[in-house]
Amino acid sequence: MANTILLLSLATILLATASEASPPELKSGSFYSPPFEMTPGKVVFDYFYGVDFPTGHLAVKTFRADLVDDDDNVIPFHEVYLHHSSMSRYYQAQNYSIPSVLETETLPYSETGGFVYRRNDGICQSDILGQYLGLGTEMQSTPYVVPDPYGMEVGDPAQIPAGRDLYNVSVDGLGRELDQFGEPLPDDYYGGLSCCYAHTRCKVKEGFHAPSRMIRLRYSMTWTEWEPSIVPVRVYIFDITDEMKLKVSRDTGAVTAEHDCGLEYMVESCHVNGPKNNIIAAAEDDDDDKRCADFQKTIVPMPNGGDVIFGLTHLHGGAINSTIYGQDGRVLCKTEPIYGEGEEEGYIVGISTCQPEPGSVWINDGEMIVHETVYTAARRRTGVMGLFYLLVADRREDALTPPATNSFLRLPSLLAEKVTVGPGVTATSTSGAVVGVGLLLVAAVVLVVVVGKRTKTGGGCTWV
Ligand SMILES: *[C@@H]1O[C@H](CO)[C@@H](O)[C@H](O)[C@H]1NC(C)=O
Ligand SMILES: *[C@@H]1O[C@H](CO)[C@@H](O)[C@H](O)[C@H]1NC(C)=O
Ligand SMILES: *[C@@H]1O[C@H](CO)[C@@H](O)[C@H](O)[C@H]1NC(C)=O
């Protein structure tokens, strides 16, 4: 098992002023990560900062990513497994330097606020799942699409923190007992993310040799200059392992949610511990793949609802489907994995996406949404994931469908908190000249890429 993880981060200095009134011209381009070397079994987990990305105040319209070799050929997953690739945003002070490559799951820490991570609108704790684009292998054939009149806004000069604001970047939550940080793994941990980090080397078949290869991530996108007629989308990533706790303040009665997204979980085989509750109704003579299924459900409040514009999921091999339901049980978005063929059999190479007619599917503010992920339980699967990526936009004023009148659970203080500042970044405006450091921050974009190779048998951290 080899696992390569690569994270790209881009610094885009925004000097552009407001765009002219001409209709936005669709531009397209392909960009590349710095090359990295793979040898059999090798795990690469890199964060690349300052990679190429179009500059200016933009609307991203489509995005996809592939691993390519020196000749720009796409590399199949049975040769190199792309575990994750994603793109995030940050602000960087003009005189603050960030290494072009960082390893392991840690953001550059800056006491002065020279680095500020700008997470998406999602609800996981700290900077967890804070990216704007990108999940996993499904990106090979599943582009991210933001249809007209919507756009994913990047590089708005007005949003760049500047002047005497001091930003504290918290990296709490990143040091979760992962063994890359020297912490022991629980006894019942049989394999997953915690086994695969920079400089680990997974066991390969005895006698297996292959030359080292230089690999890059190619990310292709289309975009336009931003203009006022474009409706911005909000980016949410829901995690099926989120163990949310609601807390009510004794003093004010305010309700806050504490999210705890664990990213991965284990599906136990339906053959363990006698008769299972995960046998689903199916013909007696169906094989276990059809008869045993593991259902996970998580219920979380939608901070800031609106029209559903686009949805897709990140699932691992063995996944059957994943769905988001509204509080009243209506299906908001259902996705199913597309499995590879031939040598890529068993790998997820794509995901069926949701792109509803804008205005036809919506979520109310504060609505409790149900996130469901179904895996086959014919055998144990370690380190599986259920991430739901959802783009949502403000409801159109001419929307024909009125807002639902159900008495949804509303959590006003929680919502306000989640919408303004992403967890993990505490922004404190300091008045006057109390703080001696004046930071000029420039906008930046982070592209995160994770690449790896999994064995189909899995199980435990088996390093060389
Ligand atoms: C930043 O964090 C430090 C350490 O937690 C704390 O002492 C300081 O007050 C914080 N500053 C601001 C502006 O939040
Ligand atoms: C997901 O798959 C399971 C198992 O096949 C099935 O019972 C369920 O109805 C599916 N969910 C949806 C929303 O179709
Ligand atoms: C550059 O950073 C240092 C601290 O690292 C700070 O003292 C100085 O004021 C900064 N200069 C500018 C122009 O922001």
mmCIF file of N, CA and C in Angstrom, residues 360-428:
data_model
loop_
_atom_site.group_PDB
_atom_site.id
_atom_site.type_symbol
_atom_site.label_atom_id
_atom_site.label_comp_id
_atom_site.label_asym_id
_atom_site.label_seq_id
_atom_site.Cartn_x
_atom_site.Cartn_y
_atom_site.Cartn_z
ATOM 1 N N SER A 360 -35.147 25.096 -7.820
ATOM 2 C CA SER A 360 -36.072 23.972 -7.649
ATOM 3 C C SER A 360 -35.803 23.188 -6.362
ATOM 4 N N VAL A 361 -34.608 23.270 -5.833
ATOM 5 C CA VAL A 361 -34.257 22.552 -4.602
ATOM 6 C C VAL A 361 -33.587 23.557 -3.672
ATOM 7 N N TRP A 362 -34.102 23.675 -2.456
ATOM 8 C CA TRP A 362 -33.500 24.650 -1.546
ATOM 9 C C TRP A 362 -33.547 24.146 -0.119
ATOM 10 N N ILE A 363 -32.726 24.786 0.694
ATOM 11 C CA ILE A 363 -32.623 24.457 2.117
ATOM 12 C C ILE A 363 -32.920 25.735 2.888
ATOM 13 N N ASN A 364 -33.711 25.598 3.946
ATOM 14 C CA ASN A 364 -34.011 26.781 4.753
ATOM 15 C C ASN A 364 -32.888 27.070 5.737
ATOM 16 N N ASP A 365 -32.758 28.322 6.126
ATOM 17 C CA ASP A 365 -31.769 28.672 7.148
ATOM 18 C C ASP A 365 -32.071 27.889 8.425
ATOM 19 N N GLY A 366 -31.077 27.267 8.978
ATOM 20 C CA GLY A 366 -31.257 26.559 10.242
ATOM 21 C C GLY A 366 -31.941 25.219 10.119
ATOM 22 N N GLU A 367 -32.275 24.817 8.911
ATOM 23 C CA GLU A 367 -32.935 23.522 8.733
ATOM 24 C C GLU A 367 -31.997 22.392 9.153
ATOM 25 N N MET A 368 -32.554 21.413 9.855
ATOM 26 C CA MET A 368 -31.747 20.254 10.234
ATOM 27 C C MET A 368 -31.685 19.326 9.021
ATOM 28 N N ILE A 369 -30.507 19.139 8.462
ATOM 29 C CA ILE A 369 -30.396 18.278 7.301
ATOM 30 C C ILE A 369 -29.793 16.935 7.701
ATOM 31 N N VAL A 370 -30.236 15.894 7.023
ATOM 32 C CA VAL A 370 -29.782 14.539 7.333
ATOM 33 C C VAL A 370 -28.812 14.097 6.245
ATOM 34 N N HIS A 371 -27.630 13.740 6.665
ATOM 35 C CA HIS A 371 -26.568 13.301 5.764
ATOM 36 C C HIS A 371 -26.429 11.792 5.948
ATOM 37 N N GLU A 372 -26.560 11.052 4.852
ATOM 38 C CA GLU A 372 -26.528 9.581 4.947
ATOM 39 C C GLU A 372 -25.467 9.020 4.002
ATOM 40 N N THR A 373 -24.722 8.046 4.489
ATOM 41 C CA THR A 373 -23.719 7.380 3.660
ATOM 42 C C THR A 373 -23.890 5.871 3.800
ATOM 43 N N VAL A 374 -23.953 5.165 2.674
ATOM 44 C CA VAL A 374 -24.180 3.717 2.696
ATOM 45 C C VAL A 374 -22.997 2.994 2.053
ATOM 46 N N TYR A 375 -22.438 2.054 2.783
ATOM 47 C CA TYR A 375 -21.341 1.218 2.281
ATOM 48 C C TYR A 375 -21.763 -0.242 2.318
ATOM 49 N N THR A 376 -21.200 -1.050 1.453
ATOM 50 C CA THR A 376 -21.382 -2.482 1.598
ATOM 51 C C THR A 376 -20.628 -2.941 2.836
ATOM 52 N N ALA A 377 -21.236 -3.877 3.586
ATOM 53 C CA ALA A 377 -20.604 -4.393 4.801
ATOM 54 C C ALA A 377 -20.244 -5.860 4.622
ATOM 55 N N ALA A 378 -20.041 -6.270 3.380
ATOM 56 C CA ALA A 378 -19.708 -7.667 3.123
ATOM 57 C C ALA A 378 -18.381 -8.039 3.789
ATOM 58 N N ARG A 379 -17.511 -7.051 3.949
ATOM 59 C CA ARG A 379 -16.302 -7.273 4.737
ATOM 60 C C ARG A 379 -15.899 -5.957 5.382
ATOM 61 N N ARG A 380 -14.977 -6.053 6.352
ATOM 62 C CA ARG A 380 -14.537 -4.841 7.048
ATOM 63 C C ARG A 380 -13.833 -3.889 6.092
ATOM 64 N N ARG A 381 -14.128 -2.608 6.235
ATOM 65 C CA ARG A 381 -13.423 -1.594 5.458
ATOM 66 C C ARG A 381 -12.925 -0.516 6.406
ATOM 67 N N THR A 382 -11.626 -0.308 6.373
ATOM 68 C CA THR A 382 -11.039 0.656 7.301
ATOM 69 C C THR A 382 -10.885 2.009 6.634
ATOM 70 N N GLY A 383 -10.923 3.047 7.430
ATOM 71 C CA GLY A 383 -10.621 4.395 6.957
ATOM 72 C C GLY A 383 -11.504 4.885 5.834
ATOM 73 N N VAL A 384 -12.780 4.503 5.845
ATOM 74 C CA VAL A 384 -13.654 5.000 4.776
ATOM 75 C C VAL A 384 -14.126 6.423 5.112
ATOM 76 N N MET A 385 -14.602 7.125 4.109
ATOM 77 C CA MET A 385 -15.018 8.507 4.318
ATOM 78 C C MET A 385 -16.395 8.765 3.716
ATOM 79 N N GLY A 386 -17.028 9.802 4.207
ATOM 80 C CA GLY A 386 -18.300 10.259 3.659
ATOM 81 C C GLY A 386 -18.352 11.771 3.741
ATOM 82 N N LEU A 387 -17.820 12.412 2.715
ATOM 83 C CA LEU A 387 -17.808 13.879 2.681
ATOM 84 C C LEU A 387 -18.818 14.346 1.647
ATOM 85 N N PHE A 388 -19.627 15.309 2.016
ATOM 86 C CA PHE A 388 -20.632 15.829 1.094
ATOM 87 C C PHE A 388 -20.328 17.282 0.797
ATOM 88 N N TYR A 389 -20.023 17.548 -0.474
ATOM 89 C CA TYR A 389 -19.663 18.896 -0.924
ATOM 90 C C TYR A 389 -20.893 19.529 -1.539
ATOM 91 N N LEU A 390 -21.283 20.682 -1.038
ATOM 92 C CA LEU A 390 -22.529 21.294 -1.485
ATOM 93 C C LEU A 390 -22.331 22.787 -1.743
ATOM 94 N N LEU A 391 -22.723 23.219 -2.935
ATOM 95 C CA LEU A 391 -22.723 24.653 -3.230
ATOM 96 C C LEU A 391 -24.147 25.170 -3.091
ATOM 97 N N VAL A 392 -24.292 26.251 -2.350
ATOM 98 C CA VAL A 392 -25.602 26.820 -2.066
ATOM 99 C C VAL A 392 -25.527 28.315 -2.331
ATOM 100 N N ALA A 393 -26.593 28.885 -2.884
ATOM 101 C CA ALA A 393 -26.613 30.339 -3.143
ATOM 102 C C ALA A 393 -27.882 30.934 -2.564
ATOM 103 N N ASP A 394 -27.852 32.243 -2.295
ATOM 104 C CA ASP A 394 -29.055 32.931 -1.838
ATOM 105 C C ASP A 394 -30.205 32.630 -2.781
ATOM 106 N N ARG A 395 -31.389 32.473 -2.216
ATOM 107 C CA ARG A 395 -32.562 32.218 -3.060
ATOM 108 C C ARG A 395 -32.801 33.404 -3.972
ATOM 109 N N ARG A 396 -33.182 33.112 -5.208
ATOM 110 C CA ARG A 396 -33.477 34.204 -6.147
ATOM 111 C C ARG A 396 -34.735 34.923 -5.702
ATOM 112 N N GLU A 397 -34.749 36.224 -5.922
ATOM 113 C CA GLU A 397 -35.912 37.001 -5.487
ATOM 114 C C GLU A 397 -37.169 36.587 -6.225
ATOM 115 N N ASP A 398 -36.998 36.090 -7.449
ATOM 116 C CA ASP A 398 -38.169 35.702 -8.227
ATOM 117 C C ASP A 398 -38.522 34.224 -8.027
ATOM 118 N N ALA A 399 -37.947 33.616 -6.995
ATOM 119 C CA ALA A 399 -38.221 32.194 -6.762
ATOM 120 C C ALA A 399 -39.721 31.974 -6.612
ATOM 121 N N LEU A 400 -40.235 30.996 -7.354
ATOM 122 C CA LEU A 400 -41.678 30.757 -7.340
ATOM 123 C C LEU A 400 -42.098 30.010 -6.088
ATOM 124 N N THR A 401 -41.183 29.186 -5.586
ATOM 125 C CA THR A 401 -41.525 28.366 -4.435
ATOM 126 C C THR A 401 -41.316 29.164 -3.156
ATOM 127 N N PRO A 402 -42.355 29.283 -2.341
ATOM 128 C CA PRO A 402 -42.205 30.047 -1.114
ATOM 129 C C PRO A 402 -41.355 29.279 -0.103
ATOM 130 N N PRO A 403 -40.768 29.976 0.850
ATOM 131 C CA PRO A 403 -40.020 29.262 1.871
ATOM 132 C C PRO A 403 -40.953 28.357 2.664
ATOM 133 N N ALA A 404 -40.471 27.219 3.080
ATOM 134 C CA ALA A 404 -41.295 26.295 3.849
ATOM 135 C C ALA A 404 -41.692 26.941 5.164
ATOM 136 N N THR A 405 -42.847 26.564 5.674
ATOM 137 C CA THR A 405 -43.332 27.196 6.889
ATOM 138 C C THR A 405 -43.181 26.274 8.097
ATOM 139 N N ASN A 406 -42.578 25.093 7.891
ATOM 140 C CA ASN A 406 -42.374 24.173 9.018
ATOM 141 C C ASN A 406 -41.630 24.902 10.133
ATOM 142 N N SER A 407 -41.853 24.449 11.335
ATOM 143 C CA SER A 407 -41.136 25.072 12.444
ATOM 144 C C SER A 407 -39.763 24.423 12.557
ATOM 145 N N PHE A 408 -38.852 24.969 11.808
ATOM 146 C CA PHE A 408 -37.508 24.411 11.838
ATOM 147 C C PHE A 408 -36.800 24.829 13.113
ATOM 148 N N LEU A 409 -35.951 23.971 13.552
ATOM 149 C CA LEU A 409 -35.134 24.290 14.712
ATOM 150 C C LEU A 409 -34.180 25.411 14.320
ATOM 151 N N ARG A 410 -34.267 26.494 14.991
ATOM 152 C CA ARG A 410 -33.407 27.625 14.641
ATOM 153 C C ARG A 410 -32.376 27.870 15.734
ATOM 154 N N LEU A 411 -31.195 28.095 15.303
ATOM 155 C CA LEU A 411 -30.104 28.277 16.246
ATOM 156 C C LEU A 411 -29.404 29.585 15.896
ATOM 157 N N PRO A 412 -30.049 30.697 16.200
ATOM 158 C CA PRO A 412 -29.574 31.979 15.677
ATOM 159 C C PRO A 412 -28.117 32.292 16.006
ATOM 160 N N SER A 413 -27.742 32.116 17.260
ATOM 161 C CA SER A 413 -26.384 32.539 17.601
ATOM 162 C C SER A 413 -25.364 31.640 16.915
ATOM 163 N N LEU A 414 -25.697 30.376 16.812
ATOM 164 C CA LEU A 414 -24.813 29.440 16.126
ATOM 165 C C LEU A 414 -24.641 29.869 14.676
ATOM 166 N N LEU A 415 -25.761 30.231 14.063
ATOM 167 C CA LEU A 415 -25.696 30.575 12.655
ATOM 168 C C LEU A 415 -24.861 31.812 12.441
ATOM 169 N N ALA A 416 -25.100 32.808 13.270
ATOM 170 C CA ALA A 416 -24.351 34.051 13.108
ATOM 171 C C ALA A 416 -22.860 33.759 13.221
ATOM 172 N N GLU A 417 -22.523 32.948 14.181
ATOM 173 C CA GLU A 417 -21.107 32.649 14.415
ATOM 174 C C GLU A 417 -20.512 31.948 13.211
ATOM 175 N N LYS A 418 -21.258 30.993 12.672
ATOM 176 C CA LYS A 418 -20.703 30.193 11.593
ATOM 177 C C LYS A 418 -20.586 30.980 10.292
ATOM 178 N N VAL A 419 -21.449 31.937 10.128
ATOM 179 C CA VAL A 419 -21.457 32.615 8.838
ATOM 180 C C VAL A 419 -20.368 33.674 8.748
ATOM 181 N N THR A 420 -20.071 34.293 9.860
ATOM 182 C CA THR A 420 -19.129 35.403 9.760
ATOM 183 C C THR A 420 -17.685 34.940 9.688
ATOM 184 N N VAL A 421 -17.227 34.247 10.678
ATOM 185 C CA VAL A 421 -15.818 33.871 10.711
ATOM 186 C C VAL A 421 -15.706 32.369 10.817
ATOM 187 N N GLY A 422 -14.931 31.783 9.971
ATOM 188 C CA GLY A 422 -14.734 30.345 10.037
ATOM 189 C C GLY A 422 -14.060 29.986 11.331
ATOM 190 N N PRO A 423 -14.425 28.838 11.900
ATOM 191 C CA PRO A 423 -13.766 28.419 13.128
ATOM 192 C C PRO A 423 -12.275 28.240 12.851
ATOM 193 N N GLY A 424 -11.493 28.538 13.795
ATOM 194 C CA GLY A 424 -10.054 28.384 13.592
ATOM 195 C C GLY A 424 -9.386 29.713 13.332
ATOM 196 N N VAL A 425 -10.134 30.651 12.856
ATOM 197 C CA VAL A 425 -9.553 31.972 12.656
ATOM 198 C C VAL A 425 -10.335 32.956 13.519
ATOM 199 N N THR A 426 -9.702 33.484 14.528
ATOM 200 C CA THR A 426 -10.370 34.451 15.369
ATOM 201 C C THR A 426 -9.879 35.825 14.956
ATOM 202 N N ALA A 427 -10.759 36.626 14.489
ATOM 203 C CA ALA A 427 -10.354 37.947 14.045
ATOM 204 C C ALA A 427 -10.697 38.962 15.118
ATOM 205 N N THR A 428 -9.733 39.672 15.572
ATOM 206 C CA THR A 428 -9.983 40.687 16.577
ATOM 207 C C THR A 428 -9.521 42.022 16.044
#
